[in-house]
Coordinates of C-alpha atoms and ligand atoms in Angstrom, one line a residue:
X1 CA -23.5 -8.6 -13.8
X2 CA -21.0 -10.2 -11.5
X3 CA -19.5 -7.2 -10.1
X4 CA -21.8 -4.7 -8.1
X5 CA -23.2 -1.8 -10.0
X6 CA -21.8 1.2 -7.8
X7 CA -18.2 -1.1 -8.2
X8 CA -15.0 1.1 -7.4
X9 CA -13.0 0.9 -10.8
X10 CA -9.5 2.7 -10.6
X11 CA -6.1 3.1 -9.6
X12 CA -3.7 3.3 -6.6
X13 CA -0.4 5.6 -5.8
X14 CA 0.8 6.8 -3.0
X15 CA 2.4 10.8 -2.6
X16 CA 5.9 9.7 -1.4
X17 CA 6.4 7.4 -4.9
X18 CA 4.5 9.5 -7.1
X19 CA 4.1 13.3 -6.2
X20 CA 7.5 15.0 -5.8
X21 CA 7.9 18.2 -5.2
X22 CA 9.1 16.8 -1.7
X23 CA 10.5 20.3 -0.8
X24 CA 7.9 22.9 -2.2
X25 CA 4.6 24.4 -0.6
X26 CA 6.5 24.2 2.5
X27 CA 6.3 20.3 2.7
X28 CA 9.1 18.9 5.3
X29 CA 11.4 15.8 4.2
X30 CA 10.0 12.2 5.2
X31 CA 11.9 8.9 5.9
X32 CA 11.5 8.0 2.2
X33 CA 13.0 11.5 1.1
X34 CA 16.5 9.3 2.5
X35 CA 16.4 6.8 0.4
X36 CA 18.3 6.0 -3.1
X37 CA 17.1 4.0 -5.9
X38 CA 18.4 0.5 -6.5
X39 CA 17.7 -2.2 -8.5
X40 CA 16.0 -6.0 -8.2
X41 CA 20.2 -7.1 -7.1
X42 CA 21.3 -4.1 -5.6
X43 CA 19.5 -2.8 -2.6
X44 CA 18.3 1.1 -1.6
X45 CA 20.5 2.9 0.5
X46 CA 19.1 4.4 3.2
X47 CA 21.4 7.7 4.3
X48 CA 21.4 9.6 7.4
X49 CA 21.6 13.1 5.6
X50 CA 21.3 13.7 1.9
X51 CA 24.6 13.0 0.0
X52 CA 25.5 15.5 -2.4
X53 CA 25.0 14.4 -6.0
X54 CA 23.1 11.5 -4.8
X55 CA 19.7 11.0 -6.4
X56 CA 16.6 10.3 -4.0
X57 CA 13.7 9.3 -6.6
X58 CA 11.1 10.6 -4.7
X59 CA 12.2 14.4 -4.7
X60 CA 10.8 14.5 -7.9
X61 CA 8.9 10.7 -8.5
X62 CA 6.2 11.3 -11.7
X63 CA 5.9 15.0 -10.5
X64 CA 1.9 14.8 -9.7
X65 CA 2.5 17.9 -7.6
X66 CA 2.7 19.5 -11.2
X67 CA 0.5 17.5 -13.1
X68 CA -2.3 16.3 -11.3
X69 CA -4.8 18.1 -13.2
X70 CA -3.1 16.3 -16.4
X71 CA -3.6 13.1 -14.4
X72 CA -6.6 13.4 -13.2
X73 CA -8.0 14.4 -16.8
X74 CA -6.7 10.8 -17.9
X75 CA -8.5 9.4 -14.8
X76 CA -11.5 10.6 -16.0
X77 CA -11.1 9.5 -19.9
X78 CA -10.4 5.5 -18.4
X79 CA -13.4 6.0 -16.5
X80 CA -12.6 6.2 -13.0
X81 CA -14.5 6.0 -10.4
X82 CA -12.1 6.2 -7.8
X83 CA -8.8 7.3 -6.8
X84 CA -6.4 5.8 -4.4
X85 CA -3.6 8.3 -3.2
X86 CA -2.2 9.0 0.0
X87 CA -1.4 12.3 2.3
X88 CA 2.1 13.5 2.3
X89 CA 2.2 13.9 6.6
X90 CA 5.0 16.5 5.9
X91 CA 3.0 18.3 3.6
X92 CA 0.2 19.3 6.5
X93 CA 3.0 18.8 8.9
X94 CA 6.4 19.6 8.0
X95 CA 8.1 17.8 11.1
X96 CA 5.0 16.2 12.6
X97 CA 5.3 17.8 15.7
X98 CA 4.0 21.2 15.1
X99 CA 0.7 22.3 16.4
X100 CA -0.8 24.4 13.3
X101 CA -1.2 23.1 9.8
X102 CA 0.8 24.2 6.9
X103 CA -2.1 25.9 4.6
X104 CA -0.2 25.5 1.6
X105 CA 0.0 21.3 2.3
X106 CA -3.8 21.5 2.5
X107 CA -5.1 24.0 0.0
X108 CA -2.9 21.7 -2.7
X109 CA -5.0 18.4 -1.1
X110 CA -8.3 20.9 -1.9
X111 CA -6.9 21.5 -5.5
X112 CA -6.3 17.8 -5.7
X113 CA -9.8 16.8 -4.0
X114 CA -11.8 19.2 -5.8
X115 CA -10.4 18.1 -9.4
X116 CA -11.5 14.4 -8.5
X117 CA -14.7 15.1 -8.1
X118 CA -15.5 17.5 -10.8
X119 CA -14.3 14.6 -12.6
X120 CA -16.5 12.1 -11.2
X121 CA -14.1 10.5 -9.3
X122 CA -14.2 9.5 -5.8
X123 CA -10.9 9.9 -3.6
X124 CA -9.5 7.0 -1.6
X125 CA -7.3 8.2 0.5
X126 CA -3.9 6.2 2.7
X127 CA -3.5 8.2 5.3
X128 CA 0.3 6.8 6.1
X129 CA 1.8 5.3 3.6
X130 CA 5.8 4.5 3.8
X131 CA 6.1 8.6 4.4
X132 CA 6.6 9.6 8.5
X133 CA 8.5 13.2 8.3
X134 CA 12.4 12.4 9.1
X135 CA 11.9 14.6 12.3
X136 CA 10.0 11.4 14.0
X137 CA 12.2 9.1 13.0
X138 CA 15.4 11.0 14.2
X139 CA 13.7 12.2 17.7
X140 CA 11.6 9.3 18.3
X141 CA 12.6 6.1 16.4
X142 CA 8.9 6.4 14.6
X143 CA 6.9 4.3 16.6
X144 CA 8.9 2.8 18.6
X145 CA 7.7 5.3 20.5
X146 CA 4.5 6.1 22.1
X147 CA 4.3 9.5 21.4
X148 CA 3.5 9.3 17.8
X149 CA 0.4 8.1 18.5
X150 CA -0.3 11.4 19.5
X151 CA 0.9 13.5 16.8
X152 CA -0.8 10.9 14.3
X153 CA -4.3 11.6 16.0
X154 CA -3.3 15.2 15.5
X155 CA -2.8 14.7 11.6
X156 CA -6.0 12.8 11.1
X157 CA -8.0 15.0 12.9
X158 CA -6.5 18.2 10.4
X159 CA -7.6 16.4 7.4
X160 CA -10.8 14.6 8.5
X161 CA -11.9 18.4 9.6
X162 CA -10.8 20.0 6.5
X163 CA -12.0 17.2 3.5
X164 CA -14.8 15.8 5.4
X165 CA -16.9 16.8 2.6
X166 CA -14.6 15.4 0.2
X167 CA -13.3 12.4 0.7
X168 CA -15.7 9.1 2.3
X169 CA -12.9 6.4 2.2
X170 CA -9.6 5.8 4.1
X171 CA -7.3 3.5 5.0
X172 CA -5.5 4.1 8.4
X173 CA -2.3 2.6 7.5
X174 CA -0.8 1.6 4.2
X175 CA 0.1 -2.2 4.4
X176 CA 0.6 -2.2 8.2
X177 CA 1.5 -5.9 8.5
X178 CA 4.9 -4.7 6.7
X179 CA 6.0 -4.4 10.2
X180 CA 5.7 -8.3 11.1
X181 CA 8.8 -7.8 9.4
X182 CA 12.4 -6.4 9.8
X183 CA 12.3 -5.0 6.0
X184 CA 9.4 -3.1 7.4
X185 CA 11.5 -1.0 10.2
X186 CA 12.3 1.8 8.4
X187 CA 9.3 2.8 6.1
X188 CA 6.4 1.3 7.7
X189 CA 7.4 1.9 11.2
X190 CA 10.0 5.0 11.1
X191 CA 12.2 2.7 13.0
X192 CA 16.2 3.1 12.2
X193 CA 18.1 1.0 14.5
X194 CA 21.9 1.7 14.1
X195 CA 23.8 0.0 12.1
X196 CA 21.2 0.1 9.3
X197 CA 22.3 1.1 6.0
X198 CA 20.9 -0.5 3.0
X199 CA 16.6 -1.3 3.0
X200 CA 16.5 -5.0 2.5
X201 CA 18.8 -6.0 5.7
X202 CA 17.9 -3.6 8.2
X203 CA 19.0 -4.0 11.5
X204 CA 16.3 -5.9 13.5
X205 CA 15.1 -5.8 17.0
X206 CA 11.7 -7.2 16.8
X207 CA 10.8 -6.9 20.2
X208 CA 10.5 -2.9 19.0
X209 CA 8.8 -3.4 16.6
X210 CA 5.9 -5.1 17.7
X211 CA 5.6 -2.7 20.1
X212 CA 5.6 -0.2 17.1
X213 CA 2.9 -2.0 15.7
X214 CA 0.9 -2.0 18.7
X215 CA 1.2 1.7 18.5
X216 CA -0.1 1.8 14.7
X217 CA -2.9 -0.7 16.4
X218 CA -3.9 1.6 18.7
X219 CA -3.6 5.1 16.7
X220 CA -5.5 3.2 13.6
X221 CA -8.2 2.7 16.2
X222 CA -8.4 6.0 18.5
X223 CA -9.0 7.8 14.7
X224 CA -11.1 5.4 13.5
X225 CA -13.1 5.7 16.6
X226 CA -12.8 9.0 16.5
X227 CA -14.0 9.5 12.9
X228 CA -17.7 7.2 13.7
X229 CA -18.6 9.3 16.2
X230 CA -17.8 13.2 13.9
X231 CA -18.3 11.7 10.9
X232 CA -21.2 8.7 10.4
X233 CA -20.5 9.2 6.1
X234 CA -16.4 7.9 6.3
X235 CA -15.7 4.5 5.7
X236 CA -13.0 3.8 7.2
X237 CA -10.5 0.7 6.4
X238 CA -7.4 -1.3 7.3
X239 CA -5.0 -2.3 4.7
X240 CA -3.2 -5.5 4.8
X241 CA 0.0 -6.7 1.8
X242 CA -1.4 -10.4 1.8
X243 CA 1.4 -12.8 1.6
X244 CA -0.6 -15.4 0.3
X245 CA 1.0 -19.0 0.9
X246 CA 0.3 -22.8 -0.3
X247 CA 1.9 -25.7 1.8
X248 CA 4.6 -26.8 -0.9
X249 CA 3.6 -30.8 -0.1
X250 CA 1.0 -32.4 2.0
X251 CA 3.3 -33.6 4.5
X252 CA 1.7 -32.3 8.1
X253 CA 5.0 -30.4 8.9
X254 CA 4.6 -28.2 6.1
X255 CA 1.1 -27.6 6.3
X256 CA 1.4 -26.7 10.0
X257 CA 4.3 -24.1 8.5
X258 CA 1.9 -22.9 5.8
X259 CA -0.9 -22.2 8.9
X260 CA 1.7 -20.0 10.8
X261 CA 2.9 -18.3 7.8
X262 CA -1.1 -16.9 7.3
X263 CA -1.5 -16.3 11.1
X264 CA 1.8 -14.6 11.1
X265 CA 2.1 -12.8 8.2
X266 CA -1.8 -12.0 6.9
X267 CA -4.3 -12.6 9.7
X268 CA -2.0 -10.9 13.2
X269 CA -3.0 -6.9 12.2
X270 CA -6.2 -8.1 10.3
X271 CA -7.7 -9.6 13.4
X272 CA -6.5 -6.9 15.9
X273 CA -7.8 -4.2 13.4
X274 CA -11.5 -5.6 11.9
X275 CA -11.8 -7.9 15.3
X276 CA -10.5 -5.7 17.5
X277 CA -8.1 -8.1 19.7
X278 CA -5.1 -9.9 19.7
X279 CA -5.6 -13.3 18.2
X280 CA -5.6 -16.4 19.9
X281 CA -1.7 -17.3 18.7
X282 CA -0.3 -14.3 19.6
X283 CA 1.3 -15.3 22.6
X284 CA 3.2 -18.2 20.7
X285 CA 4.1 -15.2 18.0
X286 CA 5.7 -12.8 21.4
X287 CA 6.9 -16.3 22.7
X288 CA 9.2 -16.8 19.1
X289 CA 10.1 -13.4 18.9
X290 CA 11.4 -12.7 22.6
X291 CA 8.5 -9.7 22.9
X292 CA 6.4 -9.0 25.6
X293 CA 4.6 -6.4 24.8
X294 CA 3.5 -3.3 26.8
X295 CA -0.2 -2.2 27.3
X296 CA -0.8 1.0 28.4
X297 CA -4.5 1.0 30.8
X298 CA -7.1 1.4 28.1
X299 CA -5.6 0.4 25.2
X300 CA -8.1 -3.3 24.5
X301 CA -11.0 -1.5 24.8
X302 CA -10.0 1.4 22.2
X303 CA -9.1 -1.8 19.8
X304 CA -12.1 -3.2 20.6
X305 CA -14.0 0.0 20.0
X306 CA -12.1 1.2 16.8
X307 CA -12.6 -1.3 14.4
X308 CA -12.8 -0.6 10.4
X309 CA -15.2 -1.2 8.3
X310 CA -14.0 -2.7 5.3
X311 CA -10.8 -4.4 4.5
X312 CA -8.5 -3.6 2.2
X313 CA -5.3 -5.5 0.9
X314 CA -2.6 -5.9 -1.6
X315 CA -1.9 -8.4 -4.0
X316 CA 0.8 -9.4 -6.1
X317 CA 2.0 -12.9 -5.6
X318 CA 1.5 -16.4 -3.5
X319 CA 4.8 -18.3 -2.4
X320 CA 5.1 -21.8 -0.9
X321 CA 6.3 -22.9 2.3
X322 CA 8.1 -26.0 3.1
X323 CA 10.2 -27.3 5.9
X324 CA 12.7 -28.4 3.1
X325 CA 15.4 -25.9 3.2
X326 CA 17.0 -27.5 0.1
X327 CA 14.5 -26.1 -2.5
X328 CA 14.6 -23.3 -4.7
X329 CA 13.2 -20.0 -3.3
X330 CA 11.2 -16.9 -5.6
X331 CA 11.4 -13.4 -4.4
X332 CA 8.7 -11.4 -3.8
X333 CA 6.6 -8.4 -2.9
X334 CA 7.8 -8.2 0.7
X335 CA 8.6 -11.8 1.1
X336 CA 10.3 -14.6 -0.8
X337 CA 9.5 -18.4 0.0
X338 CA 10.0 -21.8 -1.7
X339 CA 9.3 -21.6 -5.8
X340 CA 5.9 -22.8 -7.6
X341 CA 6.5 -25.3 -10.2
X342 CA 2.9 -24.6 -11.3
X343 CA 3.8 -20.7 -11.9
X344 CA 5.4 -18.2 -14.2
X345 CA 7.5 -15.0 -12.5
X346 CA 7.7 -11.6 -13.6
X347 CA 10.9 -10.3 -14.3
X348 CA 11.5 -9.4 -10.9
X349 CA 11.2 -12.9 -9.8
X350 CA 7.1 -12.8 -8.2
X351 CA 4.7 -15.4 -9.0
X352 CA 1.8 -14.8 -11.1
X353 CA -1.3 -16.4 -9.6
X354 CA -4.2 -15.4 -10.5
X355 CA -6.2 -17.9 -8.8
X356 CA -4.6 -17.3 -5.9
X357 CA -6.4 -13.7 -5.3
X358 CA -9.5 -16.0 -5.7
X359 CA -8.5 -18.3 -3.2
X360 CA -7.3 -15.2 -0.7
X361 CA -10.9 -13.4 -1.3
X362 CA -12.7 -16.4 0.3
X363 CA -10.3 -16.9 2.8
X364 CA -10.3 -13.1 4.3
X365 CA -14.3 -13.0 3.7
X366 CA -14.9 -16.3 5.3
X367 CA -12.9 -15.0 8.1
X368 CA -14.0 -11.4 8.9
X369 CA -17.4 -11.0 6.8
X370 CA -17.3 -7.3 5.6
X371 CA -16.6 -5.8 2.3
X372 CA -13.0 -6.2 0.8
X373 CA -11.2 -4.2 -2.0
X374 CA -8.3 -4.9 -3.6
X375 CA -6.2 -1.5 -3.5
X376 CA -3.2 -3.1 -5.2
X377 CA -2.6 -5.5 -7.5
X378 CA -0.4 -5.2 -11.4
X379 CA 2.5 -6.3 -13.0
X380 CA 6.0 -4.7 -12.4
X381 CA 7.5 -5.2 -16.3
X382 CA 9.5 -3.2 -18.8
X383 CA 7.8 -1.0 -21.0
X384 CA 9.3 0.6 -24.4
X385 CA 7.8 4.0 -25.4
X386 CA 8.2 3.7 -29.3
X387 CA 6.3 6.5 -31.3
X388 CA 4.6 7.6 -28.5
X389 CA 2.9 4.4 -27.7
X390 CA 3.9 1.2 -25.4
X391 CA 2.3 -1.9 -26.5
X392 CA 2.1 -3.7 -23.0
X393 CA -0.1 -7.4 -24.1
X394 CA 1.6 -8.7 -20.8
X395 CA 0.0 -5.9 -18.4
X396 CA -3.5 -6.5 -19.7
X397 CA -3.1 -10.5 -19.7
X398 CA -2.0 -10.1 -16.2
X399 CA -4.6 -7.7 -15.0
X400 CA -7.5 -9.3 -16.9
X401 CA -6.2 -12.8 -15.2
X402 CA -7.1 -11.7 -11.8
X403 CA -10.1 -9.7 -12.8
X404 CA -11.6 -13.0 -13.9
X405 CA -10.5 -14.4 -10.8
X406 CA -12.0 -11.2 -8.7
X407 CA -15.1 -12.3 -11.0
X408 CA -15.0 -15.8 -9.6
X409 CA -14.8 -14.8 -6.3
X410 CA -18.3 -12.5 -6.5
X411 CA -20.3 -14.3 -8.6
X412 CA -19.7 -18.1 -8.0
X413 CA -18.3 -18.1 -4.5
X414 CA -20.5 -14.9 -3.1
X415 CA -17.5 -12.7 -1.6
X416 CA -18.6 -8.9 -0.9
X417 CA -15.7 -6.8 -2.9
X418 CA -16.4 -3.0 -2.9
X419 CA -13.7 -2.1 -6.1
X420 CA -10.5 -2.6 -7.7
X421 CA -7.8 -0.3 -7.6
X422 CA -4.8 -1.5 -9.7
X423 CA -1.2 -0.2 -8.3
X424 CA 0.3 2.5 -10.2
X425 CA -1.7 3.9 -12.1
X426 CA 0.5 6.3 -13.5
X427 CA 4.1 4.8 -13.9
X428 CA 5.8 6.0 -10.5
X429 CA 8.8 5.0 -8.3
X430 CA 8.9 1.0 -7.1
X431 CA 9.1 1.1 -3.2
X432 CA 11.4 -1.9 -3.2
X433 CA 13.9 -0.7 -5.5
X434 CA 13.2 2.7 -6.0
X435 CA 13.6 1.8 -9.4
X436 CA 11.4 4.0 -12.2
X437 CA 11.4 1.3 -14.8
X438 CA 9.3 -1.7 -12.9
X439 CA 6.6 0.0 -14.6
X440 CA 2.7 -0.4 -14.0
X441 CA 1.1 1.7 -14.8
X442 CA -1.9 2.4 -18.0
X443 CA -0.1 5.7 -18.8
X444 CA 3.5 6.3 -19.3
X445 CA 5.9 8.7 -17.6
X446 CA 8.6 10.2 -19.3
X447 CA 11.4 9.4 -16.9
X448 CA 14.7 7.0 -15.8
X449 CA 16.5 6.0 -13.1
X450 CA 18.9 8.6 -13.1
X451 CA 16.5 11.3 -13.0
X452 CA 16.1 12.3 -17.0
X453 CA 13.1 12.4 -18.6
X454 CA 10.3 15.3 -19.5
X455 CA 7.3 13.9 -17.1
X456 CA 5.4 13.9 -20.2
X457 CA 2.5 11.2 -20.3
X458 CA 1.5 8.9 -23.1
X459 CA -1.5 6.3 -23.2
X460 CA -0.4 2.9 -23.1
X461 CA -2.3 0.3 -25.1
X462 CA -3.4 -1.1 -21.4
X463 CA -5.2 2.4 -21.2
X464 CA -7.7 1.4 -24.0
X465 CA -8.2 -1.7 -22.9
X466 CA -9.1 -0.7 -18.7
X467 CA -11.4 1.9 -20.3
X468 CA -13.7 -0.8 -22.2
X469 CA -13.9 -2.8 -18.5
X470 CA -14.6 -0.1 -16.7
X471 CA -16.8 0.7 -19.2
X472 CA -19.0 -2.8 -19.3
X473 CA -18.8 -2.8 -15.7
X474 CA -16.4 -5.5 -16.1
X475 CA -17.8 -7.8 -18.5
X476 CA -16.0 -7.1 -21.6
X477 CA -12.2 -8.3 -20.2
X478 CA -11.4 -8.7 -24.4
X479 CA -8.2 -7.0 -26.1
Ligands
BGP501 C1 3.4 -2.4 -2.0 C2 3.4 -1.0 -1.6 C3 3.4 0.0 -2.8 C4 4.0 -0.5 -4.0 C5 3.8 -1.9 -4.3 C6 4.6 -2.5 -5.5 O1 4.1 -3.1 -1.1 O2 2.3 -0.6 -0.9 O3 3.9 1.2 -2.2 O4 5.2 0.0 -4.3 O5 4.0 -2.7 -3.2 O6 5.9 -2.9 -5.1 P1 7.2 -2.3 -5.8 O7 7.1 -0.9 -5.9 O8 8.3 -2.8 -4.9 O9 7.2 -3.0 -7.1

């Protein structure tokens, strides 16, 4: 069998695009609770207050809050053997700044937590994931500032205390590299520089917000210290959105521009988090950007001393770079780049390349040598609910494309890969458009764009189909 026999099979969401409830059981707003929906051509908003008759898809998003046991009973039917979800922070603290816990946050995490396992399934849990409560943002600029590092410490330390007998794997930071760039400000970082109205032209400062990341550096690796020494069973992991690039011709200039673009934009938070220092080309990074970046006495050692265990990334698409600014561009995940002739687009414009999670697998375990998972990876597409069934041949040729190629990766070229957890799941909210209908899920949601729709579930033919692989281990990838 190519794929380990205790291999993680599942799915990923994350609370802020998939639980609602954003105001009940005493949870407090987060910066994602401000944004509206848009679509592939017409960005998010991001609003300063909540404007009245506006809608804001994550107040509500699939509604988990009131159907996880629902949810987690469809888990269990596919076959799972993990979950990937994240924490709401404003659900265990409201503003993030206050010193006691809101029960009612963590008694629903129990409820959650205890449901998985009786099912058989393990919980993976994002500890931040695109959901700091508003009051950071609005007092501190996110982490801009110090100080969160702080109250984040204060946060882990709640829920590693109070699940430490229920959940073995987390990831510090949901797709921290998001803040190499300025679309990451606002959700990855908590950073809203004035002026900034819509999501995909924030205004920039980048000098903030590498210092922002260094903060997420530093918190990732004060808990994840922390968390060896109190609790030897957690595995704890970083988790990077690879941006995956090919040099778009084999002239020198535009390999030397595809080299930066992986130092830049995939290895910079990899190497500070599993290596546990700033990488050799950081100084020509702070050099481009104008930064010079401020240490506090301390701070390389606890990087060096807080260093993760496994890796974990994203992956939706690969993009070229060239030095030719003539040629056609492809959007993508979080960044666009020069298109593939070689490759086909979904209909939101990313590259499908399936060989190219291959390709990524060897070069992230050739460069750091511990286990990797891939915690996100599926088609966006349209779905059609007719007679309570979606027949979705395009989700399953997709997916069983880069299981093949996950296959490759283990069995021919020897890379360690702990499990496979597909991106929503469960149909939920896009985080680039906010949009409900760039669908991924294997199970439908009953709900639009404009906020109609029962929540009701149905089994898409995809669900059938990732029950038999998780079934044969992986080995039966047929229709
Ligand atoms: C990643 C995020 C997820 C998720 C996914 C798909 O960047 O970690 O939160 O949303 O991308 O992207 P989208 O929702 O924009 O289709």
């Amino acid at each position: 069998m190519a794929f380990q026999k205790d291999f993680l099979w599942g799915g990923a969401t994350a609370a802020n695009q998939f639980e609602g409830g954003w105001d009940q059981g005493g949870k407090g707003p987060s910066c994602s609770d401000f944004m509206t929906s848009g679509t592939h051509t017409s960005p998010r908003q991001i609003t300063a207050e909540l404007v009245p008759g506006t809608y804001y898809p994550s107040h509500t998003a699939s509604d988990f809050f009131h159907h996880y046991e629902e949810d987690i009973a469809l888990m269990k039917e596919m076959g799972f053997k993990v979950f990937r979800m994240s924490i709401a922070w404003t659900r265990i603290y409201p503003t993030g700044v206050e010193t006691d816990p809101n029960e009612e946050g963590l008694a629903f995490y129990d409820r959650v937590f205890d449901a998985l396992l009786a099912a058989g399934i393990q919980p993976l849990v994002t500890i931040s994931h695109y959901e700091l409560p508003i009051h950071l943002v609005r007092r501190y600029n996110g982490w801009a500032s110090h100080e969160l590092i702080e109250l984040y410490e204060r946060f882990c330390h709640t829920i590693f205390e109070r699940y430490k007998d229920k959940v073995r794997y987390w990831l510090t930071f949901n797709e921290i590299n998001c803040g190499m760039l300025p679309l990451g400000n606002y959700t990855s970082l908590g950073i809203l520089n004035e002026g900034t109205e819509d999501f995909t032209h924030q205004v920039d400062d980048p000098a903030l917000r590498f210092q922002a990341l260094h903060h997420q550096f530093v918190a990732s690796a004060k808990v994840v210290k922390y968390a060896h020494e109190r609790y030897p069973q957690f595995k704890m992991g970083c988790m990077i959105a690879l941006m995956p690039s090919y040099a778009y011709s084999c002239n020198p200039k535009d390999q030397l521009e595809d080299q930066w673009n992986w130092q830049e934009m995939n290895f910079y938070c990899g190497d500070v988090q599993v290596r546990g220092e700033y990488p050799h080309y950081a100084k020509r990074l702070w050099e481009k950007y104008g930064v010079s970046l401020k240490l506090q006495s301390g701070e390389r050692d606890i990087l060096r001393e807080g260093t993760v265990d496994f890796y974990s990334l994203s992956y939706y698409q690969t993009i070229c770079v060239s030095t030719d600014p003539t040629l056609e561009n492809t959007s993508g995940n979080l960044l666009g780049g020069a298109k593939n002739p070689y490759l086909e687009a979904s209909d939101w414009g990313w590259h499908i390349d399936p060989e190219g999670l291959r390709f990524t697998l060897n070069e992230l375990y050739g460069r750091y040598g511990i286990p990797l998972m891939v915690v996100e990876n599926g088609l966006g597409a349209y779905d059609k609910l007719e007679d309570e069934a979606v027949h979705d041949p395009y989700r399953v040729d997709y997916l069983r494309r880069h299981i093949e190629a996950m296959k490759a990766a283990v069995e021919i070229d020897g890379v360690e890969l702990m499990g496979y957890t597909p991106w929503g799941c469960i149909d939920l909210v896009s985080a680039s458009t906010g949009e409900m209908r760039k669908r991924y899920g294997f199970i439908y949601v009953d709900r639009d764009d404009e906020g109609h729709g029962t929540f009701e579930r149905y089994r898409k033919d995809s669900f059938y189909w990732y029950k038999k692989v998780i079934a044969s281990n992986g080995e039966d990838l047929e229709d």
